[in-house]
Amino acid sequence: MDDMEILNAKGIRVTPQRLAVYRVLSEKRHASAEEIYEEVKEEFPMMSFATVYSVLELFKEKGLANELKIDFEKSTFDIRTDGHHHFMCKICGRIYDVDIQPCETLRKGEIDGHQIVEFQGYFYGVCKDCRGKEDRK
């Protein structure tokens, strides 16, 4: 499916600005609203930050993107919406998807009688690239 078909499938009216936000989000995984805005404004100089943010909110509402709060300074957005975890490097700040098998509680979808409808696990540490740089010192 191309980008227009993806937006249409989620019931999102296609506009050039929404397509631009989606394109940047799919190219720059785990990007902040500010990073997306900086990219999009090159193509649409009159587009405001508020517009980018409202498009991201629409994408969240329609299930096209998730908001991550892994970085305490800013939210980032991810178009991969299946249940998965994230790792953030404390040195370079990059965020990586982490695929691990869900535990019994997540498979069951319930904990102490409470229904789990969404989960996000965050891991923090030093990525392999930064570890390699430390090892070379």
PDB file of C-alpha atoms in Angstrom:
ATOM      1  CA  MET A   1       0.000   0.000   0.000  1.00  0.00           C
ATOM      2  CA  ASP A   2       1.227   3.488  -0.726  1.00  0.00           C
ATOM      3  CA  ASP A   3       0.989   6.344   1.791  1.00  0.00           C
ATOM      4  CA  MET A   4      -2.326   7.657   0.414  1.00  0.00           C
ATOM      5  CA  GLU A   5      -3.921   4.217   0.683  1.00  0.00           C
ATOM      6  CA  ILE A   6      -2.645   3.822   4.254  1.00  0.00           C
ATOM      7  CA  LEU A   7      -4.220   7.127   5.327  1.00  0.00           C
ATOM      8  CA  ASN A   8      -7.461   6.294   3.502  1.00  0.00           C
ATOM      9  CA  ALA A   9      -7.611   2.857   5.136  1.00  0.00           C
ATOM     10  CA  LYS A  10      -7.533   4.546   8.562  1.00  0.00           C
ATOM     11  CA  GLY A  11     -10.313   6.948   7.578  1.00  0.00           C
ATOM     12  CA  ILE A  12      -7.992   9.949   7.387  1.00  0.00           C
ATOM     13  CA  ARG A  13      -8.734  12.551   4.724  1.00  0.00           C
ATOM     14  CA  VAL A  14      -5.601  12.864   2.596  1.00  0.00           C
ATOM     15  CA  THR A  15      -3.970  16.284   2.331  1.00  0.00           C
ATOM     16  CA  PRO A  16      -0.460  17.135   1.151  1.00  0.00           C
ATOM     17  CA  GLN A  17       0.466  18.195   4.706  1.00  0.00           C
ATOM     18  CA  ARG A  18      -0.773  14.944   6.262  1.00  0.00           C
ATOM     19  CA  LEU A  19       1.087  12.959   3.626  1.00  0.00           C
ATOM     20  CA  ALA A  20       4.260  14.928   4.394  1.00  0.00           C
ATOM     21  CA  VAL A  21       3.949  14.272   8.136  1.00  0.00           C
ATOM     22  CA  TYR A  22       3.313  10.577   7.501  1.00  0.00           C
ATOM     23  CA  ARG A  23       6.276  10.331   5.116  1.00  0.00           C
ATOM     24  CA  VAL A  24       8.661  11.924   7.636  1.00  0.00           C
ATOM     25  CA  LEU A  25       7.288   9.756  10.435  1.00  0.00           C
ATOM     26  CA  SER A  26       7.824   6.604   8.391  1.00  0.00           C
ATOM     27  CA  GLU A  27      11.351   7.647   7.335  1.00  0.00           C
ATOM     28  CA  LYS A  28      12.472   8.970  10.747  1.00  0.00           C
ATOM     29  CA  ARG A  29      11.245   6.330  13.156  1.00  0.00           C
ATOM     30  CA  HIS A  30      10.748   7.553  16.720  1.00  0.00           C
ATOM     31  CA  ALA A  31      10.856  11.234  15.741  1.00  0.00           C
ATOM     32  CA  SER A  32       9.650  14.064  17.965  1.00  0.00           C
ATOM     33  CA  ALA A  33       7.003  16.539  16.808  1.00  0.00           C
ATOM     34  CA  GLU A  34       9.764  19.153  16.593  1.00  0.00           C
ATOM     35  CA  GLU A  35      11.919  16.940  14.357  1.00  0.00           C
ATOM     36  CA  ILE A  36       8.960  16.197  12.109  1.00  0.00           C
ATOM     37  CA  TYR A  37       8.101  19.901  11.932  1.00  0.00           C
ATOM     38  CA  GLU A  38      11.684  20.809  10.925  1.00  0.00           C
ATOM     39  CA  GLU A  39      11.530  18.301   8.057  1.00  0.00           C
ATOM     40  CA  VAL A  40       8.025  19.190   6.872  1.00  0.00           C
ATOM     41  CA  LYS A  41       8.524  22.952   6.915  1.00  0.00           C
ATOM     42  CA  GLU A  42      11.170  22.605   4.175  1.00  0.00           C
ATOM     43  CA  GLU A  43       8.404  21.432   1.825  1.00  0.00           C
ATOM     44  CA  PHE A  44       5.610  23.504   3.431  1.00  0.00           C
ATOM     45  CA  PRO A  45       7.191  26.687   4.872  1.00  0.00           C
ATOM     46  CA  MET A  46       3.806  28.112   5.859  1.00  0.00           C
ATOM     47  CA  MET A  47       2.865  25.029   7.906  1.00  0.00           C
ATOM     48  CA  SER A  48       2.830  25.701  11.638  1.00  0.00           C
ATOM     49  CA  PHE A  49       4.098  23.519  14.453  1.00  0.00           C
ATOM     50  CA  ALA A  50       0.520  23.405  15.780  1.00  0.00           C
ATOM     51  CA  THR A  51      -0.630  21.859  12.497  1.00  0.00           C
ATOM     52  CA  VAL A  52       2.048  19.160  12.696  1.00  0.00           C
ATOM     53  CA  TYR A  53       1.042  18.413  16.270  1.00  0.00           C
ATOM     54  CA  SER A  54      -2.665  18.215  15.386  1.00  0.00           C
ATOM     55  CA  VAL A  55      -1.870  15.826  12.514  1.00  0.00           C
ATOM     56  CA  LEU A  56       0.092  13.631  14.950  1.00  0.00           C
ATOM     57  CA  GLU A  57      -2.849  13.701  17.379  1.00  0.00           C
ATOM     58  CA  LEU A  58      -5.161  12.634  14.537  1.00  0.00           C
ATOM     59  CA  PHE A  59      -2.778   9.796  13.630  1.00  0.00           C
ATOM     60  CA  LYS A  60      -2.825   8.640  17.279  1.00  0.00           C
ATOM     61  CA  GLU A  61      -6.629   8.847  17.457  1.00  0.00           C
ATOM     62  CA  LYS A  62      -6.989   6.769  14.267  1.00  0.00           C
ATOM     63  CA  GLY A  63      -4.447   4.147  15.388  1.00  0.00           C
ATOM     64  CA  LEU A  64      -1.853   5.118  12.793  1.00  0.00           C
ATOM     65  CA  ALA A  65       0.823   6.165  15.313  1.00  0.00           C
ATOM     66  CA  ASN A  66       1.725   5.766  18.967  1.00  0.00           C
ATOM     67  CA  GLU A  67       3.187   8.416  21.237  1.00  0.00           C
ATOM     68  CA  LEU A  68       6.194   7.289  23.252  1.00  0.00           C
ATOM     69  CA  LYS A  69       7.186   8.918  26.521  1.00  0.00           C
ATOM     70  CA  ILE A  70      10.544   7.124  26.753  1.00  0.00           C
ATOM     71  CA  ASP A  71      12.441  10.432  26.714  1.00  0.00           C
ATOM     72  CA  PHE A  72      11.467  12.574  29.693  1.00  0.00           C
ATOM     73  CA  GLU A  73      12.274  15.745  27.733  1.00  0.00           C
ATOM     74  CA  LYS A  74       9.950  15.142  24.756  1.00  0.00           C
ATOM     75  CA  SER A  75       7.479  12.722  23.252  1.00  0.00           C
ATOM     76  CA  THR A  76       8.377  10.765  20.162  1.00  0.00           C
ATOM     77  CA  PHE A  77       6.055   9.113  17.673  1.00  0.00           C
ATOM     78  CA  ASP A  78       6.133   5.646  16.159  1.00  0.00           C
ATOM     79  CA  ILE A  79       4.107   4.329  13.220  1.00  0.00           C
ATOM     80  CA  ARG A  80       4.664   0.787  14.395  1.00  0.00           C
ATOM     81  CA  THR A  81       1.528   0.322  16.491  1.00  0.00           C
ATOM     82  CA  ASP A  82       1.743  -3.340  17.461  1.00  0.00           C
ATOM     83  CA  GLY A  83       2.641  -4.108  21.057  1.00  0.00           C
ATOM     84  CA  HIS A  84       6.403  -3.849  21.374  1.00  0.00           C
ATOM     85  CA  HIS A  85       9.004  -2.343  23.676  1.00  0.00           C
ATOM     86  CA  HIS A  86      11.661   0.343  23.174  1.00  0.00           C
ATOM     87  CA  PHE A  87      15.295   0.849  24.160  1.00  0.00           C
ATOM     88  CA  MET A  88      16.835   4.312  24.497  1.00  0.00           C
ATOM     89  CA  CYS A  89      20.588   4.880  24.555  1.00  0.00           C
ATOM     90  CA  LYS A  90      21.557   7.189  27.422  1.00  0.00           C
ATOM     91  CA  ILE A  91      24.589   8.394  25.442  1.00  0.00           C
ATOM     92  CA  CYS A  92      23.379   9.132  21.888  1.00  0.00           C
ATOM     93  CA  GLY A  93      19.637   9.287  22.606  1.00  0.00           C
ATOM     94  CA  ARG A  94      18.636   6.939  19.781  1.00  0.00           C
ATOM     95  CA  ILE A  95      15.524   4.840  20.281  1.00  0.00           C
ATOM     96  CA  TYR A  96      15.276   1.270  19.039  1.00  0.00           C
ATOM     97  CA  ASP A  97      12.370  -1.169  18.756  1.00  0.00           C
ATOM     98  CA  VAL A  98      12.742  -4.204  20.999  1.00  0.00           C
ATOM     99  CA  ASP A  99      10.937  -7.408  20.112  1.00  0.00           C
ATOM    100  CA  ILE A 100      10.660  -9.863  22.964  1.00  0.00           C
ATOM    101  CA  GLN A 101       8.128 -12.571  23.630  1.00  0.00           C
ATOM    102  CA  PRO A 102       5.317 -11.327  25.870  1.00  0.00           C
ATOM    103  CA  CYS A 103       5.090 -12.796  29.347  1.00  0.00           C
ATOM    104  CA  GLU A 104       2.084 -14.855  30.450  1.00  0.00           C
ATOM    105  CA  THR A 105       0.357 -11.783  31.918  1.00  0.00           C
ATOM    106  CA  LEU A 106       0.482  -9.920  28.596  1.00  0.00           C
ATOM    107  CA  ARG A 107      -0.632 -12.981  26.649  1.00  0.00           C
ATOM    108  CA  LYS A 108      -3.579 -13.310  29.030  1.00  0.00           C
ATOM    109  CA  GLY A 109      -4.355  -9.591  28.748  1.00  0.00           C
ATOM    110  CA  GLU A 110      -5.155  -9.312  32.415  1.00  0.00           C
ATOM    111  CA  ILE A 111      -3.389  -8.553  35.679  1.00  0.00           C
ATOM    112  CA  ASP A 112      -5.035  -8.938  39.093  1.00  0.00           C
ATOM    113  CA  GLY A 113      -8.457  -8.778  37.414  1.00  0.00           C
ATOM    114  CA  HIS A 114      -7.585  -5.613  35.452  1.00  0.00           C
ATOM    115  CA  GLN A 115      -7.807  -5.796  31.669  1.00  0.00           C
ATOM    116  CA  ILE A 116      -4.636  -4.749  29.802  1.00  0.00           C
ATOM    117  CA  VAL A 117      -5.545  -2.816  26.662  1.00  0.00           C
ATOM    118  CA  GLU A 118      -2.142  -1.322  25.885  1.00  0.00           C
ATOM    119  CA  PHE A 119       1.404  -1.678  27.128  1.00  0.00           C
ATOM    120  CA  GLN A 120       4.747  -0.003  26.530  1.00  0.00           C
ATOM    121  CA  GLY A 121       7.973  -1.207  28.084  1.00  0.00           C
ATOM    122  CA  TYR A 122      10.999   1.057  28.116  1.00  0.00           C
ATOM    123  CA  PHE A 123      14.604  -0.022  28.506  1.00  0.00           C
ATOM    124  CA  TYR A 124      17.495   2.405  29.054  1.00  0.00           C
ATOM    125  CA  GLY A 125      21.192   1.740  28.609  1.00  0.00           C
ATOM    126  CA  VAL A 126      24.061   2.094  26.154  1.00  0.00           C
ATOM    127  CA  CYS A 127      23.503   1.018  22.530  1.00  0.00           C
ATOM    128  CA  LYS A 128      25.934  -1.260  20.735  1.00  0.00           C
ATOM    129  CA  ASP A 129      27.322   1.617  18.641  1.00  0.00           C
ATOM    130  CA  CYS A 130      28.156   3.708  21.705  1.00  0.00           C
ATOM    131  CA  ARG A 131      29.504   0.636  23.512  1.00  0.00           C
ATOM    132  CA  GLY A 132      31.816   0.039  20.543  1.00  0.00           C
ATOM    133  CA  LYS A 133      33.089   3.614  20.770  1.00  0.00           C
ATOM    134  CA  GLU A 134      33.782   3.187  24.487  1.00  0.00           C
ATOM    135  CA  ASP A 135      35.657  -0.059  23.826  1.00  0.00           C
ATOM    136  CA  ARG A 136      37.925   1.687  21.278  1.00  0.00           C
ATOM    137  CA  LYS A 137      39.004   4.329  23.804  1.00  0.00           C
TER     138      LYS A 137
END
